[in-house]
């Protein structure tokens, strides 16, 4: 008599939003606006055939964009405010199917963002106004997940050589963020230096300092503090 032991393993697939962000990378979001779209994606092993994956939505708050993606990923568009559940049903898989639960937010007025470049006496400054549209777009890509969006309201320049030369001073930073009031929006000041290896700093209820205009990650991080 030959006896053998076979190990039985139970596998559960869990689908979750991606909590980190790199511009352009696939993100399984936790929310989107009515009328907005988002891509949800799953990755599975080679023993799962893509043709065996069928997506479905539960509550009618979102719908699939026809012919948008393959079966490993689908694009949905928000239809109505509320909580929605997206399920990837996998043929021959025994167990709870992977699901994404996300929120569809009503359309909301964007938060105004006022930019000011701190310049030297010759008008030289860090960053570029031409970066601002893509900067705002990428920040919106992150914050749509919590029903918040932003819009560029104004771009200003101030020639203050002392501020420009000493922008790493706490006293100068306070003077900069206190220089504008009553904008009814978010104020972002672009300076050449803040501190060693520090690309951004938030002064609560006063404004945000950044050493450039190219990093949505930095602006989104400081907005999170604000």
Coordinates of C-alpha atoms in Angstrom, one line a residue:
X1 CA 0.0 0.0 0.0
X2 CA 1.3 3.4 -1.0
X3 CA 0.0 6.5 0.9
X4 CA 0.7 10.0 0.0
X5 CA -0.3 13.3 1.6
X6 CA -1.5 16.1 -0.6
X7 CA -1.6 19.7 0.7
X8 CA -4.8 21.5 0.0
X9 CA -4.5 25.3 -0.1
X10 CA -7.4 27.8 -0.2
X11 CA -6.6 31.0 -2.1
X12 CA -8.6 34.2 -1.7
X13 CA -8.2 37.0 -4.2
X14 CA -8.4 40.5 -2.7
X15 CA -8.7 43.6 -4.9
X16 CA -7.9 47.0 -3.3
X17 CA -7.2 50.6 -4.4
X18 CA -3.6 51.4 -5.1
X19 CA -2.5 53.7 -2.2
X20 CA 0.7 55.0 -3.9
X21 CA 0.8 57.2 -6.9
X22 CA 3.1 57.8 -9.9
X23 CA 1.8 60.0 -12.7
X24 CA 0.8 57.8 -15.6
X25 CA 0.8 54.5 -13.6
X26 CA -2.3 52.4 -13.3
X27 CA -4.3 53.3 -10.3
X28 CA -7.3 51.5 -8.9
X29 CA -9.0 54.5 -7.4
X30 CA -11.3 54.7 -4.3
X31 CA -13.5 57.3 -6.0
X32 CA -14.4 59.4 -9.0
X33 CA -16.8 62.2 -10.0
X34 CA -20.1 61.9 -11.8
X35 CA -19.2 62.1 -15.5
X36 CA -15.6 61.2 -14.7
X37 CA -13.9 58.0 -15.7
X38 CA -11.4 55.7 -14.0
X39 CA -9.5 52.5 -14.9
X40 CA -9.6 49.4 -12.6
X41 CA -7.1 46.7 -13.2
X42 CA -6.3 43.3 -11.8
X43 CA -3.2 41.2 -12.2
X44 CA -3.4 37.4 -12.1
X45 CA -1.2 34.4 -12.7
X46 CA -0.6 32.7 -16.0
X47 CA -3.0 29.9 -15.1
X48 CA -6.0 32.3 -15.4
X49 CA -7.3 32.9 -18.9
X50 CA -8.3 36.5 -19.5
X51 CA -11.4 35.3 -21.3
X52 CA -12.6 33.8 -18.0
X53 CA -12.9 37.3 -16.4
X54 CA -16.2 39.0 -16.5
X55 CA -16.7 42.4 -14.9
X56 CA -20.0 43.6 -13.3
X57 CA -21.2 46.6 -11.4
X58 CA -23.7 46.3 -8.5
X59 CA -25.6 49.5 -7.9
X60 CA -25.9 51.3 -11.2
X61 CA -23.8 54.3 -9.9
X62 CA -21.2 53.6 -12.6
X63 CA -21.1 51.9 -16.0
X64 CA -18.5 50.4 -18.3
X65 CA -17.1 52.4 -21.2
X66 CA -17.9 50.1 -24.1
X67 CA -14.8 48.5 -25.7
X68 CA -12.5 50.5 -23.4
X69 CA -10.1 47.9 -22.2
X70 CA -9.3 44.2 -22.2
X71 CA -10.7 41.8 -19.5
X72 CA -7.8 42.4 -17.1
X73 CA -8.8 46.1 -16.9
X74 CA -12.0 48.0 -17.4
X75 CA -12.8 51.7 -17.6
X76 CA -15.9 52.9 -15.8
X77 CA -17.7 56.2 -15.9
X78 CA -19.6 57.7 -12.9
X79 CA -23.4 58.0 -13.4
X80 CA -24.8 59.0 -10.1
X81 CA -23.6 59.8 -6.6
X82 CA -23.2 56.9 -4.2
X83 CA -21.2 53.8 -3.3
X84 CA -20.5 51.4 -6.1
X85 CA -19.0 47.9 -6.2
X86 CA -17.1 46.6 -9.1
X87 CA -16.6 42.8 -9.3
X88 CA -14.3 40.7 -11.4
X89 CA -16.0 37.3 -11.8
X90 CA -13.5 34.6 -12.7
X91 CA -14.8 31.3 -14.2
X92 CA -13.7 28.2 -12.3
X93 CA -12.6 30.2 -9.4
X94 CA -14.1 28.9 -6.1
X95 CA -14.4 31.7 -3.5
X96 CA -15.4 35.3 -3.2
X97 CA -14.5 37.1 -6.4
X98 CA -12.2 40.2 -6.2
X99 CA -14.2 43.4 -5.7
X100 CA -13.5 47.1 -5.7
X101 CA -15.7 49.3 -3.6
X102 CA -15.5 53.0 -4.5
X103 CA -17.4 56.2 -4.2
X104 CA -19.0 58.3 -7.0
X105 CA -19.1 62.0 -6.0
X106 CA -21.4 64.7 -7.2
X107 CA -19.9 67.4 -9.4
X108 CA -18.4 70.0 -7.1
X109 CA -17.0 73.5 -7.6
X110 CA -13.2 73.4 -7.8
X111 CA -10.9 75.0 -5.2
X112 CA -9.1 78.0 -6.6
X113 CA -5.3 77.9 -6.5
X114 CA -3.3 81.1 -6.6
X115 CA 0.4 80.8 -7.6
X116 CA 3.1 83.4 -6.8
X117 CA 6.6 83.1 -8.1
X118 CA 9.2 84.8 -5.8
X119 CA 11.8 86.4 -8.2
X120 CA 15.1 88.2 -7.8
X121 CA 15.6 91.7 -8.9
X122 CA 16.1 90.5 -12.5
X123 CA 12.9 88.5 -12.6
X124 CA 14.6 85.1 -12.2
X125 CA 12.6 82.4 -10.4
X126 CA 12.3 78.7 -9.8
X127 CA 9.7 76.7 -11.7
X128 CA 7.6 77.7 -14.7
X129 CA 4.1 78.9 -15.2
X130 CA 3.9 76.5 -18.2
X131 CA 4.0 73.6 -15.8
X132 CA 0.9 74.6 -13.9
X133 CA -1.8 73.1 -16.1
X134 CA -0.3 69.6 -16.0
X135 CA 0.5 70.1 -12.3
X136 CA -3.1 70.8 -11.5
X137 CA -4.3 68.0 -13.8
X138 CA -2.1 65.4 -12.0
X139 CA -3.2 66.7 -8.5
X140 CA -6.8 66.4 -9.6
X141 CA -6.2 62.9 -10.7
X142 CA -5.2 62.1 -7.1
X143 CA -7.8 64.1 -5.2
X144 CA -10.8 63.1 -7.4
X145 CA -10.7 60.0 -5.2
X146 CA -12.1 62.0 -2.3
X147 CA -14.4 64.3 -4.3
X148 CA -12.0 67.3 -4.4
X149 CA -10.7 69.2 -7.5
X150 CA -8.6 72.3 -8.0
X151 CA -8.4 75.0 -10.7
X152 CA -5.7 77.6 -11.4
X153 CA -7.1 80.9 -10.4
X154 CA -4.2 83.3 -10.8
X155 CA -0.4 83.5 -11.4
X156 CA 1.6 86.4 -10.0
X157 CA 5.2 87.4 -9.8
X158 CA 6.9 89.5 -7.1
X159 CA 10.5 90.8 -7.4
X160 CA 11.9 90.7 -3.9
X161 CA 15.6 89.9 -3.9
X162 CA 15.8 89.5 -0.1
X163 CA 13.0 86.9 -0.2
X164 CA 14.6 85.2 -3.2
X165 CA 18.1 85.0 -1.5
X166 CA 16.9 83.9 1.9
X167 CA 13.8 81.8 1.2
X168 CA 15.3 79.0 3.4
X169 CA 14.8 81.3 6.4
X170 CA 11.7 80.6 8.6
X171 CA 11.2 84.3 9.1
X172 CA 11.2 85.0 5.3
X173 CA 8.9 82.0 4.7
X174 CA 6.4 83.5 7.2
X175 CA 6.6 86.8 5.5
X176 CA 6.0 85.2 2.1
X177 CA 2.9 83.2 3.1
X178 CA 1.5 86.3 5.0
X179 CA 1.9 88.5 1.9
X180 CA -1.4 87.6 0.4
X181 CA -4.7 87.3 2.2
X182 CA -8.4 87.1 1.3
X183 CA -7.9 85.1 -1.9
X184 CA -10.6 82.6 -0.9
X185 CA -8.5 79.8 -2.2
X186 CA -5.2 77.9 -1.8
X187 CA -2.0 79.9 -2.1
X188 CA 1.1 78.3 -3.5
X189 CA 4.4 80.2 -3.4
X190 CA 7.3 79.1 -5.6
X191 CA 10.7 79.8 -4.1
X192 CA 14.3 78.7 -4.9
X193 CA 15.0 77.0 -1.5
X194 CA 13.1 75.9 1.6
X195 CA 15.5 73.7 3.5
X196 CA 18.0 71.0 2.6
X197 CA 16.3 68.3 0.5
X198 CA 12.9 69.7 1.3
X199 CA 10.8 70.3 -1.9
X200 CA 7.6 71.6 -0.2
X201 CA 6.3 73.0 3.1
X202 CA 2.9 73.8 4.4
X203 CA 2.0 76.7 6.7
X204 CA -1.5 75.8 7.9
X205 CA -4.2 78.3 6.8
X206 CA -1.6 80.5 5.2
X207 CA -0.1 78.7 2.2
X208 CA 2.2 76.2 0.6
X209 CA 5.9 76.7 -0.4
X210 CA 7.4 74.7 -3.3
X211 CA 10.8 74.7 -4.8
X212 CA 9.5 74.0 -8.3
X213 CA 6.4 73.4 -10.4
X214 CA 7.1 69.9 -11.8
X215 CA 6.0 67.6 -8.9
X216 CA 2.3 66.7 -8.5
X217 CA 3.4 64.4 -5.7
X218 CA 4.9 67.3 -3.7
X219 CA 1.9 69.6 -4.2
X220 CA -0.6 66.8 -3.4
X221 CA 1.4 65.9 -0.3
X222 CA 1.4 69.5 1.0
X223 CA -2.3 69.9 0.2
X224 CA -2.9 66.8 2.3
X225 CA -1.4 68.7 5.3
X226 CA -3.3 71.8 4.5

